Coordinates of C-alpha atoms and ligand atoms in Angstrom, one line a residue:
M1 CA -3.7 27.2 10.4
A2 CA -3.5 23.5 10.1
I3 CA -3.2 21.7 6.7
I4 CA -5.6 18.7 6.6
G5 CA -5.0 15.4 4.8
I6 CA -7.8 13.9 2.7
D7 CA -8.3 10.4 1.4
L8 CA -10.8 11.1 -1.4
G9 CA -11.9 7.5 -2.1
T10 CA -14.0 5.9 -4.7
T11 CA -16.3 4.5 -2.0
N12 CA -15.4 6.4 1.2
S13 CA -13.6 9.6 2.0
L14 CA -11.8 10.5 5.2
V15 CA -10.0 13.5 6.6
S16 CA -7.2 13.6 9.2
V17 CA -4.8 16.1 10.8
W18 CA -1.6 16.0 12.8
K19 CA -2.6 17.0 16.3
N20 CA -0.9 16.7 19.7
G21 CA 2.0 14.8 18.1
R22 CA 0.0 12.2 16.2
G23 CA -2.1 11.6 13.2
T24 CA -5.8 12.1 14.2
L25 CA -8.9 11.2 12.3
I26 CA -11.7 13.7 12.1
P27 CA -15.3 12.4 12.6
N28 CA -18.2 13.4 10.4
P29 CA -21.5 14.6 11.9
L30 CA -22.5 11.0 12.5
G31 CA -19.4 10.5 14.6
E32 CA -17.9 8.2 12.0
Y33 CA -14.6 8.5 10.1
L34 CA -15.8 7.1 6.8
T35 CA -17.9 9.4 4.7
P36 CA -19.4 7.6 1.7
S37 CA -18.3 9.4 -1.5
V38 CA -21.9 9.7 -2.7
V39 CA -23.9 12.7 -3.6
S40 CA -27.6 13.0 -4.1
L41 CA -30.0 15.8 -4.9
D42 CA -33.4 15.8 -3.1
E43 CA -36.7 16.9 -4.4
D44 CA -36.2 20.6 -3.6
G45 CA -32.7 20.6 -5.1
T46 CA -30.8 20.2 -1.8
V47 CA -27.5 18.3 -2.1
L48 CA -27.0 15.4 0.3
I49 CA -23.5 14.0 0.9
G50 CA -22.2 10.9 2.5
M51 CA -24.3 8.3 4.4
A52 CA -27.7 9.9 3.6
A53 CA -26.9 10.2 0.0
R54 CA -25.7 6.5 0.0
E55 CA -29.1 5.5 1.3
R56 CA -30.7 7.3 -1.7
L57 CA -28.6 5.2 -4.1
I58 CA -31.4 2.6 -3.8
S59 CA -34.3 4.8 -3.2
H60 CA -33.5 7.5 -5.7
P61 CA -30.9 6.2 -8.1
Q62 CA -31.8 8.8 -10.7
Q63 CA -30.9 11.6 -8.3
T64 CA -27.8 10.0 -6.8
A65 CA -24.2 9.5 -7.9
A66 CA -21.5 7.2 -6.6
S67 CA -18.1 6.0 -7.8
F68 CA -17.5 9.2 -9.7
K69 CA -13.8 9.0 -8.9
R70 CA -13.6 6.4 -11.5
A71 CA -14.6 9.0 -14.1
M72 CA -12.2 11.7 -12.7
G73 CA -10.5 13.7 -15.5
S74 CA -12.9 12.4 -18.1
N75 CA -15.7 14.3 -19.9
R76 CA -18.4 12.1 -18.4
K77 CA -21.3 13.9 -16.9
F78 CA -23.5 12.6 -14.1
R79 CA -27.1 13.5 -14.2
L80 CA -28.8 14.1 -10.8
G81 CA -32.4 14.9 -11.3
N82 CA -32.4 17.7 -13.9
K83 CA -28.9 18.9 -13.2
E84 CA -25.6 17.7 -14.7
F85 CA -22.3 17.4 -12.8
T86 CA -18.8 16.7 -13.7
P87 CA -16.9 14.1 -11.6
E88 CA -14.8 16.9 -10.1
E89 CA -17.8 18.9 -9.2
L90 CA -19.2 15.9 -7.3
S91 CA -15.9 15.4 -5.7
S92 CA -15.7 19.0 -4.6
L93 CA -19.0 18.5 -2.8
V94 CA -17.5 15.6 -0.8
L95 CA -14.4 17.7 -0.1
R96 CA -16.5 20.6 1.1
R97 CA -18.2 18.4 3.6
L98 CA -14.9 17.1 4.9
R99 CA -13.6 20.6 5.2
E100 CA -16.5 21.6 7.3
D101 CA -16.0 18.6 9.5
A102 CA -12.4 19.6 10.0
E103 CA -13.2 23.2 10.7
L104 CA -15.7 22.1 13.4
F105 CA -13.2 19.7 14.9
L106 CA -10.3 22.2 14.9
E107 CA -12.4 25.2 15.7
E108 CA -10.6 27.2 13.1
P109 CA -10.9 27.9 9.4
V110 CA -9.2 25.4 7.1
E111 CA -7.9 26.6 3.7
E112 CA -5.3 24.1 2.7
A113 CA -5.3 20.3 2.1
V114 CA -3.1 17.5 0.8
I115 CA -5.3 15.1 -1.1
S116 CA -4.3 11.5 -1.9
V117 CA -4.7 10.0 -5.4
P118 CA -4.1 6.6 -6.8
A119 CA -0.5 6.4 -7.9
Y120 CA -1.7 5.4 -11.3
F121 CA -3.7 8.6 -11.8
T122 CA -2.6 10.4 -14.9
D123 CA -1.7 14.1 -15.0
R124 CA -5.2 14.8 -16.2
Q125 CA -6.8 12.9 -13.3
R126 CA -4.5 14.7 -10.9
A127 CA -5.4 18.1 -12.3
A128 CA -9.1 17.3 -12.0
T129 CA -8.5 16.3 -8.3
K130 CA -6.8 19.6 -7.7
R131 CA -9.6 21.5 -9.3
A132 CA -12.1 19.6 -7.1
G133 CA -10.2 20.9 -4.1
E134 CA -10.2 24.4 -5.5
L135 CA -14.0 24.2 -6.1
A136 CA -14.3 23.3 -2.4
G137 CA -12.3 26.3 -1.4
L138 CA -9.2 24.4 -0.6
K139 CA -5.7 25.2 -1.7
V140 CA -4.2 22.0 -2.9
E141 CA -0.5 22.5 -3.5
R142 CA 0.4 18.9 -3.0
L143 CA -1.2 15.6 -3.9
I144 CA 0.2 12.4 -2.4
N145 CA 0.0 9.0 -4.0
E146 CA -2.3 6.7 -1.9
P147 CA 0.3 3.9 -1.5
S148 CA 2.9 6.5 -0.3
A149 CA 0.4 7.8 2.2
A150 CA -0.4 4.3 3.4
A151 CA 3.3 3.6 3.7
L152 CA 3.9 6.7 5.7
A153 CA 1.1 5.8 8.1
C154 CA 2.5 2.2 8.5
R155 CA 5.9 3.7 9.3
M156 CA 4.6 6.2 11.8
V157 CA 2.0 4.0 13.4
Q158 CA 3.8 0.7 13.5
N159 CA 7.3 2.1 13.8
T160 CA 8.7 -1.4 13.1
G161 CA 12.2 -0.3 12.2
D162 CA 14.1 -0.6 8.9
R163 CA 12.3 -2.9 6.5
N164 CA 10.7 -3.1 3.1
Y165 CA 7.0 -3.6 2.5
L166 CA 4.6 -4.5 -0.3
V167 CA 1.6 -2.3 0.3
F168 CA -1.5 -3.8 -1.3
D169 CA -4.3 -1.2 -1.3
F170 CA -7.5 -2.7 -2.5
G171 CA -10.5 -0.3 -2.3
G172 CA -13.9 -0.1 -3.8
G173 CA -12.8 0.8 -7.3
T174 CA -9.0 0.8 -7.5
L175 CA -6.1 -1.4 -6.7
D176 CA -2.7 0.1 -5.9
V177 CA 0.4 -2.1 -5.3
S178 CA 3.6 -0.5 -4.2
I179 CA 7.0 -1.5 -2.8
V180 CA 8.3 0.7 0.0
D181 CA 11.7 0.7 1.6
C182 CA 11.9 2.3 5.1
F183 CA 15.3 3.1 6.4
E184 CA 15.8 5.3 9.5
N185 CA 13.8 8.5 8.8
I186 CA 13.5 7.9 5.1
V187 CA 10.5 6.3 3.5
S188 CA 11.2 5.5 -0.1
I189 CA 8.7 4.4 -2.7
L190 CA 10.6 2.0 -4.9
A191 CA 7.9 1.1 -7.4
V192 CA 4.2 1.4 -7.9
S193 CA 1.7 -0.4 -10.1
G194 CA -2.0 -0.9 -10.1
D195 CA -5.3 -1.2 -11.8
N196 CA -7.6 1.9 -11.9
Q197 CA -10.6 -0.3 -12.7
L198 CA -10.4 -3.1 -10.2
G199 CA -12.0 -3.1 -6.8
G200 CA -14.6 -4.3 -4.3
I201 CA -17.5 -3.4 -6.6
D202 CA -16.2 -5.9 -9.1
F203 CA -16.9 -8.6 -6.4
D204 CA -20.4 -7.2 -5.9
S205 CA -21.0 -7.4 -9.7
C206 CA -19.8 -11.0 -9.8
I207 CA -22.2 -12.0 -7.1
A208 CA -25.0 -10.1 -8.7
D209 CA -24.3 -11.7 -12.1
Y210 CA -24.3 -15.1 -10.5
F211 CA -27.6 -14.4 -8.7
C212 CA -29.1 -13.4 -12.1
E213 CA -27.8 -16.4 -13.8
Q214 CA -29.1 -18.8 -11.2
N215 CA -32.5 -17.1 -11.2
G216 CA -33.0 -16.7 -14.9
I217 CA -32.8 -12.9 -14.7
L218 CA -31.0 -10.6 -17.1
F219 CA -29.1 -8.0 -15.1
Q220 CA -29.1 -5.5 -18.0
Q221 CA -32.9 -5.6 -18.1
L222 CA -33.3 -4.6 -14.5
S223 CA -34.3 -1.1 -13.6
P224 CA -31.8 1.2 -11.9
V225 CA -33.5 0.6 -8.6
Q226 CA -33.5 -3.1 -9.0
K227 CA -29.8 -3.1 -9.9
A228 CA -29.0 -0.9 -6.9
I229 CA -30.8 -3.3 -4.6
L230 CA -29.2 -6.4 -6.0
L231 CA -25.8 -4.8 -5.8
K232 CA -26.2 -3.7 -2.3
Q233 CA -27.4 -7.2 -1.3
A234 CA -24.5 -8.7 -3.1
E235 CA -22.1 -6.4 -1.2
Q236 CA -23.6 -7.4 2.1
A237 CA -23.3 -11.1 1.1
K238 CA -19.7 -10.5 0.2
I239 CA -18.9 -8.9 3.6
A240 CA -20.8 -11.7 5.4
L241 CA -18.7 -14.3 3.7
G242 CA -15.8 -12.9 5.6
R243 CA -17.4 -14.1 8.8
Q244 CA -19.2 -17.2 7.8
E245 CA -18.9 -20.1 5.4
T246 CA -22.2 -19.7 3.6
V247 CA -24.6 -16.8 2.9
M248 CA -28.2 -16.8 1.7
L249 CA -29.2 -14.0 -0.7
V250 CA -33.0 -13.6 -0.9
L251 CA -34.7 -10.9 -2.9
T252 CA -38.4 -10.2 -2.8
G253 CA -40.5 -7.2 -3.9
Q254 CA -39.7 -4.6 -6.5
D255 CA -40.7 -7.3 -9.0
L256 CA -37.5 -8.9 -8.4
S257 CA -37.5 -12.2 -6.6
G258 CA -35.0 -15.0 -6.3
S259 CA -32.6 -16.6 -4.0
L260 CA -29.1 -17.8 -3.9
T261 CA -27.0 -19.8 -1.5
L262 CA -23.3 -18.9 -1.9
D263 CA -20.4 -20.5 -0.1
R264 CA -16.8 -19.3 0.0
Q265 CA -15.6 -21.8 -2.5
K266 CA -18.2 -20.8 -5.1
F267 CA -17.4 -17.1 -4.3
I268 CA -13.7 -17.7 -5.1
E269 CA -14.7 -19.5 -8.3
I270 CA -17.0 -16.8 -9.6
S271 CA -14.5 -14.1 -8.8
A272 CA -11.6 -15.8 -10.4
P273 CA -11.2 -13.1 -13.1
I274 CA -10.7 -10.5 -10.3
F275 CA -7.9 -12.5 -8.7
Q276 CA -6.4 -13.1 -12.2
K277 CA -6.3 -9.3 -12.7
M278 CA -4.4 -8.8 -9.4
I279 CA -1.4 -10.8 -10.7
K280 CA -0.2 -8.3 -13.3
P281 CA 0.3 -5.3 -11.0
I282 CA 2.0 -7.5 -8.3
R283 CA 4.4 -9.0 -10.9
R284 CA 5.2 -5.6 -12.4
V285 CA 5.9 -3.9 -9.1
L286 CA 8.2 -6.6 -8.0
A287 CA 10.0 -6.6 -11.4
D288 CA 10.3 -2.8 -11.4
S289 CA 11.6 -2.6 -7.8
G290 CA 14.1 -5.4 -8.4
I291 CA 13.0 -7.0 -5.1
R292 CA 12.1 -10.7 -5.2
S293 CA 9.0 -11.8 -3.3
N294 CA 11.1 -13.8 -0.9
E295 CA 13.1 -10.7 0.0
L296 CA 9.9 -8.8 1.2
D297 CA 9.9 -8.2 4.9
D298 CA 6.2 -7.4 5.2
I299 CA 3.0 -7.4 3.1
V300 CA 0.6 -4.7 4.3
L301 CA -3.0 -4.9 3.4
V302 CA -4.9 -1.6 3.1
G303 CA -8.4 -0.7 1.8
G304 CA -11.8 -2.2 2.4
S305 CA -11.5 -5.1 0.0
S306 CA -8.4 -6.3 1.7
K307 CA -10.6 -7.2 4.6
L308 CA -11.9 -10.1 2.6
P309 CA -10.2 -13.2 4.1
V310 CA -10.0 -14.8 0.6
V311 CA -8.0 -11.8 -0.6
A312 CA -5.5 -12.1 2.2
Q313 CA -5.3 -15.9 1.6
W314 CA -4.8 -15.4 -2.1
I315 CA -2.0 -13.0 -1.6
G316 CA -0.4 -15.2 1.0
N317 CA -0.4 -18.1 -1.5
F318 CA 0.7 -16.0 -4.4
L319 CA 3.7 -14.4 -2.6
K320 CA 4.3 -17.4 -0.3
K321 CA 4.3 -15.1 2.7
S322 CA 1.4 -14.2 5.1
P323 CA 0.3 -10.6 5.1
T324 CA 0.4 -8.6 8.3
P325 CA -3.1 -7.8 9.4
L326 CA -3.4 -4.1 9.9
V327 CA -5.6 -2.8 12.7
Y328 CA -6.5 0.3 10.5
P329 CA -6.9 -0.9 6.9
D330 CA -9.6 1.7 6.3
T331 CA -7.8 4.7 7.6
A332 CA -4.2 4.3 6.7
V333 CA -4.3 6.4 3.6
A334 CA -6.1 9.3 5.3
L335 CA -3.7 9.2 8.2
G336 CA -0.7 9.2 5.9
A337 CA -2.1 12.2 4.0
G338 CA -2.5 14.0 7.3
I339 CA 1.1 13.2 8.3
F340 CA 2.3 14.4 4.9
A341 CA 0.3 17.6 5.3
A342 CA 2.1 18.2 8.6
M343 CA 5.5 17.4 6.9
K344 CA 4.7 20.0 4.2
D345 CA 3.8 22.4 7.0
R346 CA 7.3 21.8 8.4
N347 CA 5.9 20.6 11.7
P348 CA 8.9 20.4 14.1
Q349 CA 7.9 16.9 15.2
L350 CA 8.2 15.6 11.7
K351 CA 11.0 17.7 10.3
E352 CA 13.4 14.7 10.2
M353 CA 11.0 12.6 8.1
I354 CA 11.7 12.3 4.5
L355 CA 9.4 10.7 1.9
T356 CA 10.9 10.0 -1.5
D357 CA 8.4 9.3 -4.3
I358 CA 8.7 8.1 -7.8
C359 CA 7.2 9.0 -11.2
P360 CA 4.5 6.4 -11.7
F361 CA 4.5 6.6 -15.5
T362 CA 7.0 7.0 -18.3
L363 CA 7.5 10.5 -19.8
G364 CA 8.9 10.7 -23.3
T365 CA 8.8 12.2 -26.7
G366 CA 7.7 11.0 -30.2
V367 CA 10.2 9.8 -32.8
L368 CA 9.7 8.9 -36.4
N369 CA 8.3 5.4 -37.1
P370 CA 10.2 4.5 -40.3
N371 CA 7.6 1.9 -41.1
D372 CA 4.6 4.1 -40.6
P373 CA 5.3 7.8 -40.4
S374 CA 1.7 8.4 -39.3
R375 CA 2.2 6.5 -36.1
P376 CA 5.2 8.0 -34.3
L377 CA 6.9 5.9 -31.6
M378 CA 7.4 6.7 -28.0
A379 CA 11.0 7.4 -27.0
P380 CA 11.1 7.2 -23.2
I381 CA 13.1 10.0 -21.4
I382 CA 12.1 9.6 -17.8
E383 CA 11.1 6.0 -17.3
R384 CA 8.4 5.0 -14.9
N385 CA 9.5 4.5 -11.3
S386 CA 12.3 7.0 -11.6
I387 CA 13.0 8.7 -8.3
L388 CA 11.7 12.2 -8.0
P389 CA 12.8 14.8 -8.7
S390 CA 14.3 13.4 -11.9
S391 CA 16.1 15.1 -14.7
K392 CA 17.2 13.3 -17.8
A393 CA 18.3 14.2 -21.2
Q394 CA 18.6 12.6 -24.6
R395 CA 19.8 13.6 -28.0
F396 CA 17.6 13.5 -31.1
Y397 CA 18.6 14.0 -34.7
T398 CA 16.9 15.5 -37.7
V399 CA 15.1 13.1 -40.1
R400 CA 15.0 15.2 -43.3
D401 CA 17.6 17.0 -45.3
G402 CA 17.3 20.7 -44.8
Q403 CA 15.0 20.4 -41.8
K404 CA 14.4 23.8 -40.2
K405 CA 12.5 22.9 -37.1
I406 CA 12.3 20.1 -34.6
C407 CA 9.0 19.7 -32.8
V408 CA 9.3 17.8 -29.5
D409 CA 6.0 16.3 -28.5
I410 CA 5.7 15.4 -24.9
Y411 CA 3.9 12.2 -23.9
Q412 CA 3.0 10.3 -20.8
G413 CA 2.3 6.6 -20.8
E414 CA 3.6 3.1 -21.4
S415 CA 2.5 2.4 -25.0
L416 CA 4.9 2.0 -27.8
Y417 CA 2.8 4.2 -30.0
C418 CA 2.5 7.9 -29.1
E419 CA -1.1 8.0 -30.1
D420 CA -2.0 5.6 -27.3
N421 CA -0.3 7.7 -24.7
L422 CA -1.4 11.0 -23.2
R423 CA -0.1 14.1 -25.0
L424 CA 0.9 16.7 -22.5
G425 CA 2.3 19.4 -24.8
A426 CA 5.1 20.3 -27.2
V427 CA 8.2 22.4 -27.7
E428 CA 9.4 23.6 -31.0
I429 CA 12.8 24.8 -31.9
D430 CA 14.4 26.3 -35.0
I431 CA 17.6 24.6 -36.3
P432 CA 20.0 25.5 -39.1
P433 CA 19.3 23.5 -42.2
A434 CA 21.7 20.7 -42.9
P435 CA 21.7 17.2 -44.3
K436 CA 19.6 14.8 -42.2
S437 CA 21.0 13.3 -39.1
V438 CA 23.6 16.1 -38.7
E439 CA 21.7 18.6 -36.7
N440 CA 20.4 17.6 -33.3
V441 CA 18.7 18.7 -30.2
D442 CA 19.2 17.7 -26.5
V443 CA 15.9 17.2 -24.9
R444 CA 15.9 17.4 -21.1
F445 CA 12.8 16.5 -19.0
T446 CA 12.7 17.5 -15.4
Y447 CA 9.9 16.2 -13.3
D448 CA 9.6 17.3 -9.7
I449 CA 7.8 15.9 -6.7
N450 CA 4.8 18.1 -7.3
G451 CA 4.2 16.5 -10.7
I452 CA 5.4 19.5 -12.6
L453 CA 7.2 18.7 -15.8
E454 CA 9.7 21.0 -17.4
A455 CA 10.9 20.2 -20.9
E456 CA 13.9 22.0 -22.3
V457 CA 15.2 21.6 -25.9
Y458 CA 18.7 22.8 -26.8
N459 CA 20.4 23.1 -30.1
Q460 CA 24.2 23.2 -29.9
T461 CA 24.9 25.0 -33.2
T462 CA 22.8 28.0 -32.5
A463 CA 23.1 27.7 -28.7
H464 CA 19.4 28.3 -28.6
R465 CA 17.1 26.9 -25.9
E466 CA 13.4 26.5 -25.7
R467 CA 11.5 25.7 -22.6
V468 CA 8.0 24.7 -21.6
V469 CA 6.7 24.1 -18.1
L470 CA 3.6 21.8 -17.8
V471 CA 2.0 22.3 -14.4
G472 CA -0.5 19.5 -14.2
K473 CA -2.6 21.5 -16.5
D474 CA -5.7 20.2 -18.1
S475 CA -4.6 18.2 -21.1
G476 CA -8.0 17.0 -22.1
L477 CA -8.6 16.4 -25.8
S478 CA -10.3 19.3 -27.6
E479 CA -13.1 18.3 -29.9
E480 CA -10.8 18.8 -32.8
E481 CA -8.2 16.5 -31.3
A482 CA -10.8 13.9 -30.4
A483 CA -12.0 14.0 -34.0
V484 CA -8.5 13.5 -35.3
R485 CA -8.0 10.5 -33.0
L486 CA -11.2 9.0 -34.1
E487 CA -10.3 9.4 -37.7
A488 CA -6.9 7.8 -37.0
L489 CA -8.7 4.9 -35.5
T490 CA -11.1 4.4 -38.4
K491 CA -8.1 4.6 -40.7
L492 CA -6.6 1.7 -38.9
K493 CA -9.5 -0.5 -39.9
I494 CA -8.9 -0.2 -43.6
N495 CA -5.2 -0.8 -43.2
P496 CA -3.9 -4.1 -44.6
R497 CA -2.8 -4.9 -41.1
D498 CA -6.4 -5.2 -40.1
Q499 CA -6.1 -8.9 -39.7
E500 CA -6.8 -10.2 -36.3
E501 CA -3.8 -12.3 -35.9
N502 CA -1.4 -9.5 -36.9
Q503 CA -3.3 -7.0 -34.7
L504 CA -3.1 -9.4 -31.8
A505 CA 0.6 -10.0 -32.3
L506 CA 1.2 -6.3 -32.4
A507 CA -0.9 -5.8 -29.4
Q508 CA 1.1 -8.4 -27.5
G509 CA 4.3 -6.6 -28.5
D510 CA 2.8 -3.4 -27.3
R511 CA 1.7 -4.9 -24.0
L512 CA 5.1 -6.4 -23.4
Y513 CA 6.7 -3.1 -24.2
Q514 CA 4.5 -1.6 -21.5
E515 CA 5.5 -4.2 -19.0
T516 CA 9.2 -4.1 -19.5
L517 CA 11.9 -1.5 -19.0
G518 CA 15.4 -0.6 -20.3
E519 CA 17.2 -3.1 -22.6
T520 CA 14.4 -5.6 -22.7
R521 CA 12.0 -2.8 -23.7
Q522 CA 14.4 -1.7 -26.5
K523 CA 14.5 -5.3 -27.8
V524 CA 10.7 -5.4 -27.9
A525 CA 10.7 -2.1 -29.8
L526 CA 13.1 -3.5 -32.3
M527 CA 11.1 -6.6 -32.8
V528 CA 7.8 -4.7 -33.2
S529 CA 9.5 -2.4 -35.7
W530 CA 10.8 -5.4 -37.6
F531 CA 7.4 -7.1 -37.7
E532 CA 5.7 -3.8 -38.7
Q533 CA 8.1 -3.6 -41.6
I534 CA 7.2 -7.1 -42.7
L535 CA 3.6 -6.2 -42.5
T536 CA 4.1 -3.4 -45.1
S537 CA 5.2 -6.1 -47.6
Q538 CA 1.6 -7.3 -47.7
D539 CA 3.0 -10.8 -48.6
P540 CA 0.8 -13.2 -46.7
L541 CA 3.2 -16.1 -46.5
R542 CA 6.1 -13.9 -45.4
I543 CA 3.9 -12.2 -42.9
A544 CA 2.6 -15.6 -41.5
R545 CA 6.2 -16.9 -41.1
S546 CA 7.5 -13.8 -39.5
R547 CA 4.5 -13.5 -37.2
K548 CA 5.2 -17.0 -35.9
R549 CA 8.8 -16.0 -35.2
F550 CA 7.8 -12.7 -33.7
L551 CA 5.5 -14.4 -31.2
E552 CA 8.2 -16.9 -30.3
L553 CA 10.6 -14.1 -29.6
L554 CA 8.1 -12.2 -27.5
R555 CA 7.4 -15.4 -25.6
L556 CA 11.0 -15.9 -24.7
L557 CA 11.3 -12.3 -23.5
E558 CA 8.1 -12.6 -21.5
A559 CA 9.3 -15.8 -19.9
G560 CA 12.5 -14.0 -18.9
R561 CA 14.5 -16.3 -21.1
E562 CA 16.4 -13.5 -22.8
A563 CA 19.6 -15.6 -22.8
E564 CA 18.0 -17.9 -25.4
L565 CA 17.2 -15.2 -27.9
P566 CA 18.9 -15.6 -31.2
S567 CA 21.0 -12.6 -32.3
E568 CA 19.2 -9.8 -34.1
N569 CA 20.7 -10.7 -37.5
D570 CA 19.5 -14.3 -37.0
W571 CA 15.9 -13.5 -36.1
K572 CA 15.7 -11.0 -38.9
D573 CA 17.1 -13.5 -41.4
E574 CA 14.1 -14.9 -43.2
K575 CA 15.9 -17.9 -44.6
S576 CA 17.0 -19.4 -41.3
Ligands
ADP1 P1 -12.0 3.4 -1.6 O1 -10.6 3.5 -1.2 O2 -12.1 2.9 -3.0 O3 -12.9 4.5 -1.3 P2 -12.4 1.5 0.6 O4 -11.0 1.2 0.9 O5 -13.2 2.3 1.5 O6 -12.6 2.1 -0.9 O7 -13.1 0.1 0.3 C1 -14.5 0.0 -0.1 C2 -14.7 -1.4 -0.5 O8 -14.4 -2.3 0.5 C3 -16.2 -1.6 -0.9 O9 -16.2 -2.3 -2.2 C4 -16.7 -2.5 0.2 O10 -17.7 -3.4 -0.2 C5 -15.4 -3.2 0.6 N1 -15.5 -3.6 2.0 C6 -15.6 -2.9 3.1 N2 -15.6 -3.6 4.3 C7 -15.4 -4.9 3.8 C8 -15.3 -6.2 4.5 N3 -15.4 -6.2 5.8 N4 -15.1 -7.2 3.8 C9 -15.1 -7.2 2.4 N5 -15.2 -6.0 1.7 C10 -15.4 -4.9 2.4
MG2 MG1 -8.8 4.0 -0.8

């Protein structure tokens, strides 16, 4: 029984399978490979999926849901008529349709699939995707990161020999950027980055907003139907701008009339914020992979939004290298997922192929924040972009005299403060009481290619070991936890730090911490800790002076001018 590969996209979903020695796309009942990820409920409660449902986005917006992948793993509910659905329930309906298409095509039952997910999906979003598969009657042992799937497809389809790529996958709702190194039969993902909230629909919104502005309309005041019509027209105008210099957008009827002439130049201007947001993931992925832009052999554009000529031009300018036009930008991820499914199935034709992937986020534990014990700090154990499987250990010491227990909280994320990261679980261990900093535990995290994290805590004195295995389980916040978080947030507001400049400075420190790794990251943490400590003094002058210095230090680090940093004693010295 074949294992199928599914690209469960925000906008469109596809399914493929390895057949007769090659990746093969499976058509839907309309003979097309792209099935819109849209679900609608008609008057008598029948569920419509795909193209038909997409049509109803405009006609029956109240009964139709799209872009639900953006809410995957959250508690958001979608109301269709008088029924409510979770994002994973809606996704499972799309998956069920694809499964049926595959069964018809293969003339056999299909019970297992590999599903692709954005590399930046958290464990919670991954777990939700797996559940969607299960709800559709599919066993989903493996998920594959979308950029890894695209890379696999590039490798197999183009077969261009040993080289490295930057894969830029720009879809309807997400952007994934990755650096891939292909050597002989090994495809290695070196680094991934992305933006879960950036895609083609943002261009559509920009055009719609501009249309409203030019015609004296307030977008927010439009009815759901009017919004849907306008957005659809905007999308068509966007796509038309790929072929022609100027487009006319004319709306009449539905109490919505107006017109707009848009040329490419103006389009680039109004979408400037979108291009601006593309910079960060590109910079980060290059920095994390250690590859300079002039060392890239190829830039591969994947995803519907990459078909916009202005996107290709912008990347070409930014990286000073022209991207390679792909003949199959829409289907690369699905093909890769299908190839990976066959690899998992130990297909003899692919048994030599190896895909090495990485951990897209940092895994760590919480340690005491000496300046604010209520806000523990993240101590990274497995840093993002570590090659999988990865197993790393660190030693942690007690912080109180006579401490009898150490609780190791497990977090995922790039924030300096644990509370801003995702808590995956905890392991507790008993230790013999002793003066503080004497007793310790070795914490080992092991993260495998399936996204299964094992945490082990070991105390030498007692030779005792505690272990917990976190299998992409639902780590959603309970009501209680959510209330605790909310309370913590409100608490923040009455804190003396609640001055915008200080907040902003801390936020910049936090951001830089997220963007850096290793030694630089440790320096940022030191600086933040120092500035936090100054803040507790509540002395406005001292705080203002230190803030200035703190921001200068961050600026140096950000500009990569670490060599010019004063020594720690110097920057901490308030008289200098
Ligand atoms: P996803 O992976 O999020 O499902 P896709 O890769 O299918 O998304 O891309 C969908 C997006 O691509 C939509 O926003 C759509 O408007 C856009 N798109 C599709 N074709 C084109 C085109 N020729 N030019 C510009 N944008 C396009
Ligand atoms: Mg996609």
